[in-house]
Amino acid sequence: MVKYFSNSTDIKSTWDHVVSAFWQRYPNPFSTHVLTEDVVYREVTADHRLFSRRLLMKTNRLPRWAEHIFPSGMSRSVYIVEDSIVDPINRSLTTFTWNLNHTTLMSVEERCVFQDSQEQPATTQLKREAWISSNVYGFSRPIQEFGLARFKSNQVKAMKGLEYALSNLQGEAPQRPLRDSVKDASEKAKEAAKSLASAAAAAPQKPQQYV
């Protein structure tokens, strides 16, 4: 089984500004967990689209319940591949990201489409989708629930980071962090973590076959 997430939102900014802000969104105060970003490949295709592949490294702090299950030497860094295609003719930016390591514990794949709105001027439509899976024996379902809750929390922060980059790009004073909305999403992640901790305590531990 795979947990699926999808939502859509309207960004009150032109598509050109959104694309520019996308490339300049790190660093920002909402994404301090993103440590590095590197372009590993880039080309302009025959149909005039810009394809890029980037490698990002992020911290992956384990929740307290997981520290009692997984090896203490387990890496806390996650390597993320981000593919993106900028289509200036159709005025769309499509991104696809996935993690390279810790895929047995949890695999997260995300697809975003930033599309210039035809109905609303100076507006960019964003559709975000995510697929979350886990192959840990006996814990896959609660881990997926926790992963979904954490993803929802992180995507709120990602939007705030993009808005921060947009405000800088447009020469405006950065908006004050909207901590309330981020806090609400984080609380949901904590609730899912508590449920998973209960499941971990009740289930027998298996050998470290999931490492």
Tab-separated table of C-alpha atoms in Angstrom:
chain	number	residue	atom	x	y	z
A	1	MET	CA	0.000	0.000	0.000
A	2	VAL	CA	1.069	3.570	-0.754
A	3	LYS	CA	-0.193	6.724	0.910
A	4	TYR	CA	-1.232	9.380	-1.600
A	5	PHE	CA	-1.479	13.130	-1.067
A	6	SER	CA	-2.718	15.817	-3.438
A	7	ASN	CA	-3.613	19.477	-3.165
A	8	SER	CA	-3.877	22.552	-5.373
A	9	THR	CA	-3.326	26.207	-4.614
A	10	ASP	CA	-3.179	29.538	-6.418
A	11	ILE	CA	-0.008	31.584	-6.023
A	12	LYS	CA	-0.739	35.277	-6.416
A	13	SER	CA	2.246	36.007	-8.604
A	14	THR	CA	3.115	35.742	-12.275
A	15	TRP	CA	4.502	32.494	-13.599
A	16	ASP	CA	7.805	34.168	-14.545
A	17	HIS	CA	8.301	35.373	-10.977
A	18	VAL	CA	7.372	31.984	-9.520
A	19	VAL	CA	9.890	30.172	-11.730
A	20	SER	CA	12.620	32.655	-10.827
A	21	ALA	CA	11.804	32.323	-7.118
A	22	PHE	CA	11.839	28.531	-7.427
A	23	TRP	CA	15.543	28.592	-8.316
A	24	GLN	CA	16.307	31.046	-5.504
A	25	ARG	CA	14.228	29.567	-2.685
A	26	TYR	CA	17.234	28.261	-0.712
A	27	PRO	CA	18.349	29.300	1.786
A	28	ASN	CA	15.269	30.602	3.578
A	29	PRO	CA	14.221	30.663	7.254
A	30	PHE	CA	11.575	27.984	6.677
A	31	SER	CA	13.964	25.394	5.184
A	32	THR	CA	16.938	25.332	7.513
A	33	HIS	CA	16.997	21.528	7.171
A	34	VAL	CA	18.205	21.889	3.565
A	35	LEU	CA	22.005	21.763	3.837
A	36	THR	CA	23.242	21.730	0.222
A	37	GLU	CA	21.965	21.951	-3.359
A	38	ASP	CA	23.954	21.190	-6.491
A	39	VAL	CA	23.080	21.125	-10.186
A	40	VAL	CA	24.409	17.847	-11.586
A	41	TYR	CA	22.946	18.065	-15.089
A	42	ARG	CA	21.225	20.656	-17.265
A	43	GLU	CA	20.276	20.893	-20.928
A	44	VAL	CA	17.913	22.653	-23.315
A	45	THR	CA	15.954	20.032	-25.233
A	46	ALA	CA	15.137	20.077	-28.939
A	47	ASP	CA	11.649	21.393	-28.157
A	48	HIS	CA	13.150	24.340	-26.206
A	49	ARG	CA	12.436	23.060	-22.713
A	50	LEU	CA	14.968	23.393	-19.906
A	51	PHE	CA	15.685	20.126	-18.110
A	52	SER	CA	17.633	20.219	-14.835
A	53	ARG	CA	18.669	17.629	-12.292
A	54	ARG	CA	19.737	18.732	-8.848
A	55	LEU	CA	21.004	16.887	-5.797
A	56	LEU	CA	19.956	18.176	-2.397
A	57	MET	CA	21.062	17.056	1.042
A	58	LYS	CA	18.689	17.497	3.950
A	59	THR	CA	18.773	16.566	7.612
A	60	ASN	CA	16.386	13.819	8.637
A	61	ARG	CA	15.900	14.029	12.376
A	62	LEU	CA	14.291	10.826	13.599
A	63	PRO	CA	11.390	11.093	16.029
A	64	ARG	CA	12.101	9.891	19.556
A	65	TRP	CA	10.253	6.600	19.129
A	66	ALA	CA	12.383	5.715	16.082
A	67	GLU	CA	15.649	6.223	17.961
A	68	HIS	CA	14.829	3.110	20.009
A	69	ILE	CA	14.169	1.001	16.895
A	70	PHE	CA	16.754	1.963	14.313
A	71	PRO	CA	20.553	1.698	14.645
A	72	SER	CA	22.297	4.574	16.402
A	73	GLY	CA	24.794	4.799	13.527
A	74	MET	CA	22.075	5.301	10.943
A	75	SER	CA	22.737	8.368	8.815
A	76	ARG	CA	20.556	11.371	9.603
A	77	SER	CA	21.157	12.919	6.170
A	78	VAL	CA	18.828	12.323	3.244
A	79	TYR	CA	19.878	12.763	-0.375
A	80	ILE	CA	17.130	14.031	-2.668
A	81	VAL	CA	17.100	14.053	-6.463
A	82	GLU	CA	15.049	16.805	-8.062
A	83	ASP	CA	14.250	16.713	-11.778
A	84	SER	CA	12.598	19.755	-13.289
A	85	ILE	CA	11.328	20.778	-16.713
A	86	VAL	CA	10.644	24.387	-17.599
A	87	ASP	CA	8.347	24.693	-20.621
A	88	PRO	CA	8.317	28.357	-21.715
A	89	ILE	CA	5.876	27.701	-24.554
A	90	ASN	CA	3.164	26.148	-22.396
A	91	ARG	CA	4.350	28.208	-19.414
A	92	SER	CA	4.685	25.345	-16.989
A	93	LEU	CA	7.288	24.119	-14.521
A	94	THR	CA	7.112	20.445	-13.588
A	95	THR	CA	9.249	18.955	-10.830
A	96	PHE	CA	9.683	15.392	-9.605
A	97	THR	CA	11.664	14.566	-6.471
A	98	TRP	CA	12.543	11.365	-4.627
A	99	ASN	CA	14.930	10.238	-1.897
A	100	LEU	CA	17.996	8.147	-2.735
A	101	ASN	CA	18.715	6.647	0.683
A	102	HIS	CA	16.603	5.271	3.533
A	103	THR	CA	14.174	3.966	0.907
A	104	THR	CA	13.375	0.816	2.883
A	105	LEU	CA	12.410	2.896	5.888
A	106	MET	CA	10.425	5.362	3.802
A	107	SER	CA	10.237	6.360	0.158
A	108	VAL	CA	8.720	9.734	-0.716
A	109	GLU	CA	8.062	10.758	-4.305
A	110	GLU	CA	6.665	14.186	-5.073
A	111	ARG	CA	5.408	15.780	-8.270
A	112	CYS	CA	4.633	19.496	-8.593
A	113	VAL	CA	3.234	21.387	-11.571
A	114	PHE	CA	3.402	25.182	-11.630
A	115	GLN	CA	1.105	26.334	-14.420
A	116	ASP	CA	0.385	29.845	-15.644
A	117	SER	CA	-3.302	30.523	-14.993
A	118	GLN	CA	-5.424	31.225	-18.036
A	119	GLU	CA	-8.401	32.432	-15.997
A	120	GLN	CA	-6.746	34.658	-13.401
A	121	PRO	CA	-4.179	37.317	-14.311
A	122	ALA	CA	-0.857	37.367	-12.451
A	123	THR	CA	-1.634	33.976	-10.883
A	124	THR	CA	0.210	30.652	-10.969
A	125	GLN	CA	-1.625	27.421	-10.245
A	126	LEU	CA	0.283	24.798	-8.261
A	127	LYS	CA	-0.742	21.153	-8.083
A	128	ARG	CA	1.266	19.025	-5.663
A	129	GLU	CA	1.133	15.210	-5.440
A	130	ALA	CA	3.059	12.803	-3.221
A	131	TRP	CA	3.384	9.032	-2.848
A	132	ILE	CA	4.697	7.657	0.449
A	133	SER	CA	5.637	4.029	1.042
A	134	SER	CA	7.583	1.910	3.538
A	135	ASN	CA	8.962	-1.643	3.490
A	136	VAL	CA	9.665	-2.054	7.195
A	137	TYR	CA	8.201	-5.371	8.308
A	138	GLY	CA	5.303	-4.929	10.711
A	139	PHE	CA	5.484	-1.136	10.719
A	140	SER	CA	4.863	-0.098	7.110
A	141	ARG	CA	1.351	1.272	7.634
A	142	PRO	CA	2.042	3.418	10.734
A	143	ILE	CA	5.301	4.651	9.196
A	144	GLN	CA	3.401	5.711	6.092
A	145	GLU	CA	0.855	7.517	8.278
A	146	PHE	CA	3.677	9.329	10.050
A	147	GLY	CA	5.365	10.110	6.719
A	148	LEU	CA	2.148	11.574	5.335
A	149	ALA	CA	1.674	13.795	8.376
A	150	ARG	CA	5.290	14.984	8.201
A	151	PHE	CA	4.967	15.640	4.459
A	152	LYS	CA	1.890	17.818	5.051
A	153	SER	CA	3.813	19.773	7.660
A	154	ASN	CA	6.845	20.193	5.389
A	155	GLN	CA	4.824	21.285	2.354
A	156	VAL	CA	3.398	24.163	4.423
A	157	LYS	CA	6.962	25.253	5.177
A	158	ALA	CA	7.919	24.801	1.514
A	159	MET	CA	5.169	27.201	0.451
A	160	LYS	CA	6.298	29.755	3.026
A	161	GLY	CA	9.845	29.425	1.725
A	162	LEU	CA	8.674	30.047	-1.837
A	163	GLU	CA	6.674	33.079	-0.707
A	164	TYR	CA	9.780	34.350	1.083
A	165	ALA	CA	11.830	33.997	-2.118
A	166	LEU	CA	9.083	35.760	-4.089
A	167	SER	CA	9.011	38.689	-1.667
A	168	ASN	CA	12.793	39.067	-1.944
A	169	LEU	CA	12.652	38.808	-5.727
A	170	GLN	CA	9.981	41.478	-5.973
A	171	GLY	CA	11.890	43.813	-3.675
A	172	GLU	CA	9.361	43.611	-0.864
A	173	ALA	CA	10.065	43.242	2.818
A	174	PRO	CA	9.963	39.539	3.684
A	175	GLN	CA	6.678	38.527	5.229
A	176	ARG	CA	6.615	37.758	8.928
A	177	PRO	CA	6.675	33.968	9.394
A	178	LEU	CA	3.143	32.627	9.680
A	179	ARG	CA	4.038	30.259	12.483
A	180	ASP	CA	0.451	29.416	13.331
A	181	SER	CA	-0.222	27.494	10.115
A	182	VAL	CA	3.142	25.738	10.343
A	183	LYS	CA	2.466	24.877	13.995
A	184	ASP	CA	-0.930	23.353	13.142
A	185	ALA	CA	0.606	21.078	10.512
A	186	SER	CA	3.440	20.135	12.877
A	187	GLU	CA	0.951	19.139	15.584
A	188	LYS	CA	-0.651	16.671	13.174
A	189	ALA	CA	2.760	15.136	12.527
A	190	LYS	CA	3.308	14.784	16.280
A	191	GLU	CA	-0.060	13.035	16.674
A	192	ALA	CA	0.891	10.544	13.975
A	193	ALA	CA	4.244	9.992	15.716
A	194	LYS	CA	2.467	9.144	18.986
A	195	SER	CA	0.313	6.563	17.210
A	196	LEU	CA	3.390	5.006	15.626
A	197	ALA	CA	5.184	4.927	18.985
A	198	SER	CA	2.295	2.951	20.441
A	199	ALA	CA	2.429	0.493	17.556
A	200	ALA	CA	6.195	0.122	17.959
A	201	ALA	CA	5.836	-0.667	21.646
A	202	ALA	CA	3.183	-3.322	21.010
A	203	ALA	CA	4.857	-5.112	18.099
A	204	PRO	CA	7.793	-7.554	18.501
A	205	GLN	CA	11.092	-6.225	17.231
A	206	LYS	CA	12.567	-7.908	14.153
A	207	PRO	CA	16.262	-8.280	13.304
A	208	GLN	CA	17.808	-5.288	11.551
A	209	GLN	CA	16.748	-6.514	8.135
A	210	TYR	CA	15.316	-3.151	7.238
A	211	VAL	CA	18.615	-1.273	7.374
